[in-house]
Short mmCIF file of C-alpha atoms in Angstrom, two decimals:
data_model
loop_
_atom_site.label_atom_id
_atom_site.label_comp_id
_atom_site.label_asym_id
_atom_site.label_seq_id
_atom_site.Cartn_x
_atom_site.Cartn_y
_atom_site.Cartn_z
CA MET V 1349 9.91 10.07 10.40
CA ARG V 1350 10.51 6.68 12.00
CA PHE V 1351 11.11 3.38 10.18
CA VAL V 1352 10.75 -0.30 11.47
CA PHE V 1353 12.75 -3.04 9.60
CA VAL V 1354 11.38 -6.59 10.12
CA HIS V 1355 13.71 -9.28 8.68
CA GLY V 1356 12.54 -12.44 6.93
CA THR V 1357 13.06 -16.11 7.40
CA GLY V 1358 16.35 -17.70 8.20
CA VAL V 1359 18.11 -14.49 9.42
CA ARG V 1360 20.18 -14.45 12.55
CA ARG V 1361 22.12 -11.74 14.25
CA GLU V 1362 25.19 -11.42 11.88
CA ARG V 1363 22.99 -11.54 8.68
CA PHE V 1364 20.46 -9.28 10.10
CA GLU V 1365 23.03 -6.55 10.86
CA GLU V 1366 24.40 -6.80 7.44
CA LEU V 1367 20.75 -6.23 5.94
CA PHE V 1368 19.85 -3.75 8.35
CA ALA V 1369 22.92 -1.61 7.37
CA LEU V 1370 21.82 -1.68 3.73
CA VAL V 1371 18.18 -0.83 4.64
CA GLU V 1372 19.29 1.87 7.01
CA ALA V 1373 21.71 3.44 4.52
CA GLY V 1374 18.94 3.40 1.66
CA LEU V 1375 16.45 4.97 3.90
CA LEU V 1376 18.73 7.82 5.21
CA LYS V 1377 19.55 8.66 1.68
CA GLU V 1378 16.08 9.57 0.90
CA PHE V 1379 15.22 10.58 4.64
CA PRO V 1380 18.39 12.14 6.01
CA LYS V 1381 16.72 12.67 9.54
CA ALA V 1382 14.97 9.60 9.64
CA GLU V 1383 15.08 6.95 12.59
CA VAL V 1384 15.50 3.37 11.45
CA GLU V 1385 14.69 0.89 14.23
CA ARG V 1386 15.79 -2.64 14.32
CA CYS V 1387 13.07 -5.57 14.73
CA TYR V 1388 15.35 -8.54 14.99
CA TRP V 1389 13.30 -11.63 16.13
CA GLY V 1390 15.39 -14.55 14.84
CA ALA V 1391 17.04 -15.64 18.10
CA GLU V 1392 13.77 -15.55 20.07
CA PHE V 1393 11.04 -16.59 17.75
CA GLY V 1394 12.89 -18.26 15.01
CA ALA V 1395 13.32 -22.17 14.79
CA GLU V 1396 16.30 -24.36 15.71
CA LEU V 1397 17.10 -27.91 16.09
CA SER V 1398 16.51 -28.46 19.61
CA ALA V 1399 17.92 -32.18 19.68
CA GLY V 1400 20.83 -31.15 17.18
CA GLY V 1401 19.23 -32.71 14.35
CA ALA V 1402 18.81 -36.23 15.94
CA SER V 1403 15.57 -36.67 13.87
CA VAL V 1404 17.34 -36.59 10.46
CA PRO V 1405 18.77 -39.99 9.16
CA GLY V 1406 22.42 -39.52 8.09
CA MET V 1407 23.12 -36.52 10.50
CA ARG V 1408 25.28 -38.87 12.55
CA PRO V 1409 27.50 -41.52 10.87
CA ALA V 1410 25.72 -45.03 11.57
CA PRO V 1411 26.31 -48.54 10.11
CA GLY V 1412 24.24 -49.38 7.18
CA PRO V 1413 23.81 -51.54 4.13
CA GLU V 1414 26.42 -51.73 1.58
CA GLU V 1415 26.45 -49.15 -1.16
CA ASP V 1416 24.13 -50.23 -4.19
CA PRO V 1417 25.62 -49.21 -7.38
CA GLU V 1418 22.34 -49.76 -9.35
CA THR V 1419 20.62 -47.12 -7.08
CA ALA V 1420 23.51 -44.67 -7.52
CA GLU V 1421 23.39 -45.02 -11.52
CA TRP V 1422 19.60 -44.40 -11.41
CA LEU V 1423 19.93 -41.46 -9.48
CA LEU V 1424 22.18 -40.20 -12.46
CA LEU V 1425 19.48 -41.44 -14.93
CA LEU V 1426 17.08 -39.51 -13.06
CA ALA V 1427 18.91 -35.98 -13.31
CA ASP V 1428 19.89 -36.92 -16.94
CA PRO V 1429 17.92 -39.78 -18.40
CA LEU V 1430 19.98 -39.74 -21.79
CA CYS V 1431 23.38 -39.92 -20.11
CA GLU V 1432 24.21 -43.53 -20.99
CA LEU V 1433 23.19 -43.06 -24.59
CA ARG V 1434 25.57 -39.88 -24.77
CA VAL V 1435 28.37 -42.02 -23.33
CA LEU V 1436 27.61 -45.06 -25.66
CA ALA V 1437 27.98 -42.67 -28.64
CA GLU V 1438 31.23 -41.54 -27.40
CA LEU V 1439 32.73 -44.84 -26.91
CA GLY V 1440 31.69 -46.00 -30.37
CA THR V 1441 31.19 -49.48 -31.89
CA GLU V 1442 33.25 -52.41 -30.63
CA ALA V 1443 33.65 -54.02 -33.99
CA GLU V 1444 36.58 -52.86 -36.22
CA ASP V 1445 35.64 -51.58 -39.52
CA ASP V 1446 36.56 -54.09 -42.32
CA GLY V 1447 35.54 -51.92 -45.14
CA PHE V 1448 33.10 -54.66 -46.33
CA ALA V 1449 29.80 -53.22 -45.41
CA LEU V 1450 27.10 -54.17 -47.68
CA LEU V 1451 25.47 -51.32 -49.59
CA GLY V 1452 21.95 -50.89 -48.81
CA THR V 1453 21.73 -52.86 -45.57
CA GLN V 1454 20.89 -51.44 -42.34
CA SER V 1455 23.38 -51.65 -39.41
CA PRO V 1456 22.06 -52.94 -36.30
CA GLY V 1457 21.82 -49.56 -34.65
CA GLU V 1458 19.52 -48.29 -37.29
CA ASN V 1459 17.28 -51.41 -36.72
CA VAL V 1460 17.07 -50.43 -33.23
CA GLY V 1461 16.09 -46.69 -34.25
CA ASP V 1462 13.40 -48.24 -36.51
CA ALA V 1463 12.05 -50.53 -33.62
CA LEU V 1464 11.77 -47.48 -31.27
CA ARG V 1465 10.05 -45.38 -33.87
CA ALA V 1466 7.62 -48.41 -34.46
CA LEU V 1467 6.64 -48.60 -30.83
CA PRO V 1468 2.82 -47.81 -30.48
CA ALA V 1469 1.98 -44.74 -28.63
CA VAL V 1470 -1.07 -46.18 -27.35
CA LEU V 1471 -0.83 -49.81 -25.75
CA ALA V 1472 -3.60 -52.16 -25.52
CA PRO V 1473 -5.04 -52.12 -21.98
CA ASP V 1474 -4.11 -55.84 -21.21
CA ASP V 1475 -0.51 -55.43 -22.49
CA GLU V 1476 1.92 -56.19 -19.69
CA LEU V 1477 3.54 -53.03 -20.32
CA ALA V 1478 0.40 -51.01 -20.29
CA VAL V 1479 -0.63 -52.69 -16.93
CA LEU V 1480 2.61 -52.27 -15.29
CA LEU V 1481 2.88 -48.45 -16.33
CA ARG V 1482 -0.47 -47.95 -14.74
CA GLU V 1483 0.36 -49.66 -11.51
CA THR V 1484 3.62 -47.69 -11.12
CA GLY V 1485 1.93 -44.28 -12.04
CA LEU V 1486 4.06 -43.72 -15.16
CA ALA V 1487 1.37 -44.38 -17.79
CA GLY V 1488 0.85 -40.43 -18.19
CA GLY V 1489 4.38 -40.18 -19.25
CA TYR V 1490 4.72 -43.10 -21.68
CA ARG V 1491 4.12 -41.31 -24.91
CA ASN V 1492 6.14 -38.28 -23.94
CA ALA V 1493 9.13 -40.64 -23.09
CA LEU V 1494 8.95 -42.11 -26.68
CA TRP V 1495 8.97 -38.68 -28.30
CA THR V 1496 11.91 -37.51 -26.09
CA VAL V 1497 14.25 -40.53 -26.72
CA GLU V 1498 13.33 -41.15 -30.20
CA ARG V 1499 13.92 -37.38 -31.08
CA SER V 1500 16.98 -36.89 -29.11
CA ASP V 1501 20.48 -36.34 -30.57
CA GLU V 1502 21.92 -38.78 -28.11
CA PHE V 1503 19.81 -41.52 -29.47
CA HIS V 1504 20.65 -40.85 -32.88
CA ALA V 1505 24.14 -40.58 -32.23
CA ALA V 1506 24.24 -43.90 -30.59
CA CYS V 1507 22.12 -45.61 -33.43
CA LEU V 1508 24.87 -44.48 -35.79
CA VAL V 1509 27.80 -45.93 -34.02
CA ALA V 1510 26.13 -49.32 -33.07
CA GLU V 1511 27.48 -50.97 -36.17
CA ASP V 1512 27.86 -54.33 -34.56
CA ASP V 1513 25.49 -56.73 -32.71
CA ALA V 1514 27.29 -56.18 -29.38
CA THR V 1515 26.99 -52.51 -29.51
CA ALA V 1516 23.39 -52.79 -30.71
CA ALA V 1517 22.48 -54.78 -27.47
CA GLU V 1518 24.07 -52.14 -25.49
CA LEU V 1519 21.90 -49.49 -27.31
CA ARG V 1520 18.72 -51.38 -26.55
CA VAL V 1521 19.36 -51.59 -22.92
CA HIS V 1522 20.22 -47.95 -22.67
CA ALA V 1523 17.38 -46.89 -24.61
CA GLY V 1524 15.13 -48.83 -22.57
CA ARG V 1525 16.59 -47.47 -19.43
CA ALA V 1526 16.33 -43.70 -20.93
CA LEU V 1527 12.74 -44.38 -21.53
CA VAL V 1528 12.02 -45.50 -18.02
CA ALA V 1529 14.11 -42.71 -16.67
CA VAL V 1530 12.28 -40.23 -18.67
CA MET V 1531 8.99 -41.40 -17.35
CA LEU V 1532 10.38 -41.43 -13.68
CA ALA V 1533 11.73 -37.96 -13.84
CA GLU V 1534 8.35 -36.54 -15.07
CA ALA V 1535 6.42 -38.43 -12.55
CA ARG V 1536 8.77 -37.51 -9.63
CA ASP V 1537 7.05 -38.16 -6.26
CA THR V 1538 3.78 -39.29 -7.84
CA ALA V 1539 5.40 -42.57 -9.31
CA LEU V 1540 4.65 -45.67 -7.10
CA CYS V 1541 7.53 -47.89 -8.62
CA THR V 1542 9.82 -50.44 -6.88
CA ASP V 1543 13.24 -51.34 -8.26
CA ALA V 1544 11.94 -54.78 -9.42
CA GLU V 1545 9.03 -53.02 -11.36
CA ARG V 1546 11.59 -50.49 -12.94
CA ASP V 1547 13.75 -53.34 -13.93
CA ARG V 1548 10.88 -55.18 -15.33
CA LEU V 1549 9.94 -51.91 -17.34
CA VAL V 1550 13.33 -51.78 -18.80
CA ASP V 1551 13.16 -55.63 -19.73
CA LEU V 1552 9.75 -55.17 -21.47
CA LEU V 1553 11.02 -52.04 -23.59
CA SER V 1554 14.35 -53.65 -24.53
CA GLU V 1555 12.52 -56.78 -25.66
CA ARG V 1556 10.48 -54.54 -27.98
CA LEU V 1557 13.47 -52.94 -29.30
CA GLY V 1558 14.69 -56.36 -30.50
CA GLY V 1559 16.74 -57.52 -27.52
CA THR V 1560 16.85 -57.89 -23.64
CA ALA V 1561 18.25 -56.26 -20.70
CA ARG V 1562 19.18 -59.32 -19.05
CA GLY V 1563 22.91 -60.35 -19.18
CA VAL V 1564 24.12 -57.61 -21.15
CA VAL V 1565 27.16 -56.04 -19.89
CA THR V 1566 27.67 -52.69 -20.99
CA ARG V 1567 30.88 -50.49 -21.51
CA THR V 1568 29.05 -47.43 -20.22
CA ALA V 1569 28.69 -48.85 -16.62
CA GLY V 1570 32.30 -48.74 -16.44
CA VAL V 1571 32.34 -44.98 -16.87
CA LEU V 1572 29.06 -43.96 -15.28
CA SER V 1573 29.11 -46.44 -12.47
CA ARG V 1574 32.32 -44.98 -10.85
CA LEU V 1575 30.98 -41.57 -11.08
CA ALA V 1576 27.64 -42.42 -9.74
CA GLN V 1577 29.08 -44.18 -6.64
CA ARG V 1578 31.10 -41.21 -5.99
CA VAL V 1579 28.51 -38.52 -6.18
CA ALA V 1580 25.25 -40.43 -5.67
CA THR V 1581 25.70 -43.04 -2.86
CA GLN V 1582 23.45 -43.38 0.06
CA SER V 1583 26.26 -42.38 2.38
CA PHE V 1584 26.71 -39.11 0.22
CA LEU V 1585 23.17 -38.41 0.19
CA ASP V 1586 22.84 -38.98 3.98
CA ARG V 1587 25.86 -36.82 4.35
CA LYS V 1588 24.15 -33.84 1.95
CA ARG V 1589 20.83 -34.36 3.78
CA GLY V 1590 22.47 -33.42 7.16
CA GLU V 1591 24.39 -30.45 5.84
CA VAL V 1592 21.37 -29.12 3.94
CA THR V 1593 18.98 -29.80 6.94
CA SER V 1594 21.43 -27.95 9.24
CA GLU V 1595 21.94 -25.22 6.88
CA LYS V 1596 18.35 -24.81 6.03
CA ALA V 1597 16.80 -25.59 9.29
CA SER V 1598 16.22 -22.00 10.19
CA GLU V 1599 14.90 -20.78 6.84
CA ILE V 1600 12.34 -23.70 6.51
CA GLY V 1601 11.79 -23.97 10.46
CA ASP V 1602 10.97 -20.25 10.91
CA ILE V 1603 8.19 -20.55 8.35
CA LEU V 1604 6.85 -23.73 9.96
CA ARG V 1605 7.26 -22.36 13.40
CA TYR V 1606 5.50 -19.22 12.45
CA GLN V 1607 2.54 -21.04 11.01
CA ALA V 1608 2.22 -23.20 14.10
CA ARG V 1609 3.29 -20.69 16.84
CA GLY V 1610 3.16 -17.14 15.00
CA GLU V 1611 1.24 -15.38 17.76
CA HIS V 1612 4.43 -14.95 19.79
CA LEU V 1613 6.18 -13.06 17.00
CA ARG V 1614 2.87 -11.08 16.13
CA ALA V 1615 2.50 -10.01 19.79
CA HIS V 1616 6.32 -8.76 19.69
CA LEU V 1617 5.44 -6.73 16.49
CA GLU V 1618 2.34 -5.40 18.14
CA ARG V 1619 4.50 -4.26 21.07
CA VAL V 1620 7.17 -2.56 18.82
CA ILE V 1621 4.82 -0.91 16.87
CA GLY V 1622 2.64 0.29 19.70
CA ASP V 1623 5.67 1.59 21.59
CA SER V 1624 6.72 3.72 18.70
CA PRO V 1625 6.67 7.56 19.52
CA GLU V 1626 4.95 8.25 16.24
CA PRO V 1627 3.33 6.03 13.53
CA PRO V 1628 5.99 4.14 12.00
CA VAL V 1629 6.68 3.07 8.42
CA VAL V 1630 6.84 -0.73 8.82
CA ILE V 1631 9.07 -2.39 6.28
CA GLY V 1632 8.69 -6.30 6.25
CA HIS V 1633 11.05 -8.63 4.02
CA SER V 1634 9.78 -12.24 3.12
CA LEU V 1635 8.37 -13.73 6.34
CA GLY V 1636 8.60 -10.58 8.13
CA GLY V 1637 6.02 -8.90 5.66
CA ILE V 1638 3.67 -12.01 6.39
CA ALA V 1639 3.85 -11.28 10.05
CA LEU V 1640 3.16 -7.57 9.48
CA VAL V 1641 0.14 -8.27 7.43
CA ASP V 1642 -1.24 -10.83 10.04
CA THR V 1643 -0.34 -8.42 12.91
CA LEU V 1644 -1.89 -5.30 11.20
CA ALA V 1645 -5.09 -7.19 10.15
CA LEU V 1646 -5.73 -8.79 13.30
CA ALA V 1647 -5.49 -5.39 15.16
CA ALA V 1648 -7.83 -3.80 12.70
CA ARG V 1649 -10.32 -6.45 13.01
CA ARG V 1650 -10.53 -6.45 16.92
CA GLN V 1651 -10.05 -2.83 17.42
CA PRO V 1652 -8.25 -0.43 18.23
CA PRO V 1653 -6.04 -0.78 14.94
CA LEU V 1654 -2.43 -0.22 15.28
CA SER V 1655 -1.29 3.14 14.03
CA VAL V 1656 0.91 2.78 11.30
CA ARG V 1657 1.91 5.43 8.26
CA LEU V 1658 2.77 2.80 5.60
CA LEU V 1659 3.10 -0.79 5.41
CA VAL V 1660 5.96 -1.94 2.86
CA THR V 1661 6.30 -5.59 2.24
CA VAL V 1662 9.47 -6.69 -0.09
CA GLY V 1663 9.77 -9.99 -1.55
CA SER V 1664 6.83 -11.41 0.79
CA GLN V 1665 4.50 -14.39 0.25
CA ALA V 1666 1.53 -12.71 2.07
CA PRO V 1667 -0.68 -12.34 -0.96
CA PHE V 1668 0.03 -16.20 -1.82
CA LEU V 1669 -0.71 -17.16 1.54
CA HIS V 1670 -4.03 -15.56 1.44
CA GLU V 1671 -4.92 -17.13 -1.80
CA LEU V 1672 -4.25 -20.54 0.01
CA GLY V 1673 -6.43 -19.34 2.96
CA ALA V 1674 -3.11 -19.67 5.26
CA LEU V 1675 -2.89 -16.17 6.70
CA ALA V 1676 -3.71 -15.85 10.24
CA GLY V 1677 -5.10 -12.53 9.98
CA LEU V 1678 -7.67 -12.87 7.25
CA GLU V 1679 -10.27 -15.53 6.76
CA PRO V 1680 -10.02 -17.29 3.19
CA GLY V 1681 -11.44 -14.77 0.60
CA ASP V 1682 -11.88 -11.91 3.08
CA ARG V 1683 -11.04 -8.30 1.96
CA LEU V 1684 -8.71 -6.19 4.01
CA PRO V 1685 -10.10 -4.61 7.25
CA SER V 1686 -11.30 -1.00 6.85
CA ASP V 1687 -8.58 0.26 9.28
CA PHE V 1688 -5.84 -1.65 7.48
CA PRO V 1689 -3.06 0.79 6.50
CA GLN V 1690 -1.75 1.76 3.01
CA TRP V 1691 0.33 -1.09 1.60
CA LEU V 1692 3.16 -0.89 -0.87
CA ASN V 1693 4.23 -4.39 -2.08
CA ILE V 1694 7.51 -4.46 -3.88
CA TYR V 1695 8.36 -7.56 -6.00
CA ASP V 1696 10.82 -8.90 -8.39
CA ARG V 1697 9.85 -11.48 -11.07
CA ARG V 1698 12.90 -13.15 -10.80
CA ASP V 1699 12.56 -13.66 -7.10
CA VAL V 1700 10.14 -16.90 -6.81
CA LEU V 1701 9.17 -15.79 -3.21
CA SER V 1702 7.63 -12.57 -4.10
CA TYR V 1703 3.90 -12.14 -5.29
CA LEU V 1704 1.43 -9.71 -6.41
CA ALA V 1705 -0.87 -8.22 -3.73
CA GLU V 1706 -3.36 -5.91 -6.22
CA PRO V 1707 -4.86 -8.96 -7.89
CA VAL V 1708 -5.62 -10.83 -4.69
CA PHE V 1709 -7.42 -7.56 -3.21
CA PRO V 1710 -8.89 -6.14 -6.56
CA GLY V 1711 -10.56 -2.60 -6.21
CA ASP V 1712 -8.71 -1.81 -2.96
CA GLY V 1713 -6.84 1.65 -3.65
CA ARG V 1714 -4.65 1.04 -0.42
CA VAL V 1715 -2.82 -1.85 -1.95
CA VAL V 1716 -0.08 -1.06 -4.51
CA ASP V 1717 2.41 -3.40 -6.24
CA HIS V 1718 5.64 -2.29 -7.54
CA GLU V 1719 8.13 -4.14 -9.54
CA VAL V 1720 11.88 -3.78 -9.29
CA ARG V 1721 14.56 -5.72 -11.10
CA SER V 1722 17.68 -6.80 -9.64
CA GLY V 1723 18.89 -8.67 -12.81
CA MET V 1724 19.98 -11.60 -10.53
CA PRO V 1725 18.62 -15.14 -10.50
CA PHE V 1726 17.06 -16.74 -7.44
CA PRO V 1727 17.91 -17.13 -4.77
CA VAL V 1728 20.23 -13.89 -4.90
CA SER V 1729 17.25 -12.05 -6.30
CA HIS V 1730 15.48 -12.54 -2.79
CA SER V 1731 17.88 -10.50 -0.85
CA ALA V 1732 19.06 -8.10 -3.61
CA TYR V 1733 16.36 -5.59 -3.22
CA TRP V 1734 18.24 -3.58 -0.44
CA LYS V 1735 21.06 -2.95 -3.02
CA LEU V 1736 18.46 -1.29 -5.33
CA PRO V 1737 18.01 2.33 -5.13
CA PRO V 1738 14.32 2.13 -6.90
CA VAL V 1739 13.30 0.40 -3.72
CA PHE V 1740 14.06 3.25 -1.40
CA GLU V 1741 12.87 5.83 -4.19
CA ARG V 1742 9.32 3.98 -4.45
CA ILE V 1743 8.99 4.01 -0.77
CA ALA V 1744 10.00 7.66 -0.58
CA GLU V 1745 7.36 8.38 -3.45
CA ALA V 1746 4.58 6.56 -1.38
CA LEU V 1747 5.20 8.61 1.58
CA ARG V 1748 5.17 12.12 -0.11
#
């Protein structure tokens, strides 16, 4: 019996040999006399940064504007909108406890808490805050932001420690910034907000909590600003962008290149399958599975079909791409051609790049999904298939 292994996106020679060794060992355990053929395509048909990443800002050091502490702080807030409230609660009050607090009186922090709870969930259409929320694309997250901050442990703890006016002033600022950060984090790239609009939103919310954000010097800035400027500066982001682009160029680039010029890889697969001395079992991982589905479907449509004993896709996105109408081998909504081979689709729910084929091709008895479980989180789960005996056992079962 003959097997052909087609690797997935981002794989180059050294990694391919590691994966192939696992695939070959697993198959030979089930089929001791089998021949397992390499189908390595990464070097010839994969993507690379032909200009060395010249298109990526930050890939090469370049003079730029001075670092902006405010931008760095907001990067932290978008990742953790309640971080300033948490730090304020840890720092505590600035005033010394003289032991003469009047019974039955509310602390300044409790007043801020009452003010936040009193904010209306629905704003008048002509309210400046409502207008600005609409213009920045944040209106849909306003109610949730009120709920998130008001019910947070961080806000309650900060209210408890705000026993003097100075700390309460800080609390109003940080509560306003937390509300805006929650809305921005929820909206992500749908937000249409400048720094001036962001700061005006903080002003409006802080005022409604009984104070103002203007001119208030907060102690948390001394704690978080140093951290923010160390890990969230533009130079840091530029540097990381360059590193990430370099590391991920082959993974993302292979997919994009296949979508744009996939006919070259498909022609290569067609030659490999056609040159096989017997109908092979073709195994495609990730993008390799997409390319195999396309190649086999196109051949079956134009005739004669390629002779394949079994198609096995592992951790593949082919069914998802067909739902999107993005497979080269099938028109959107089409069923598989009549001469398409038997198809075993192996997936792991923890692998977010694996998809179900049976529901996409309902009633087609040639298509079978099989779930395995690596017990590993993504992205490790995407390559863990080859260490799982049930993968090879299921392939053997399909060939009996």
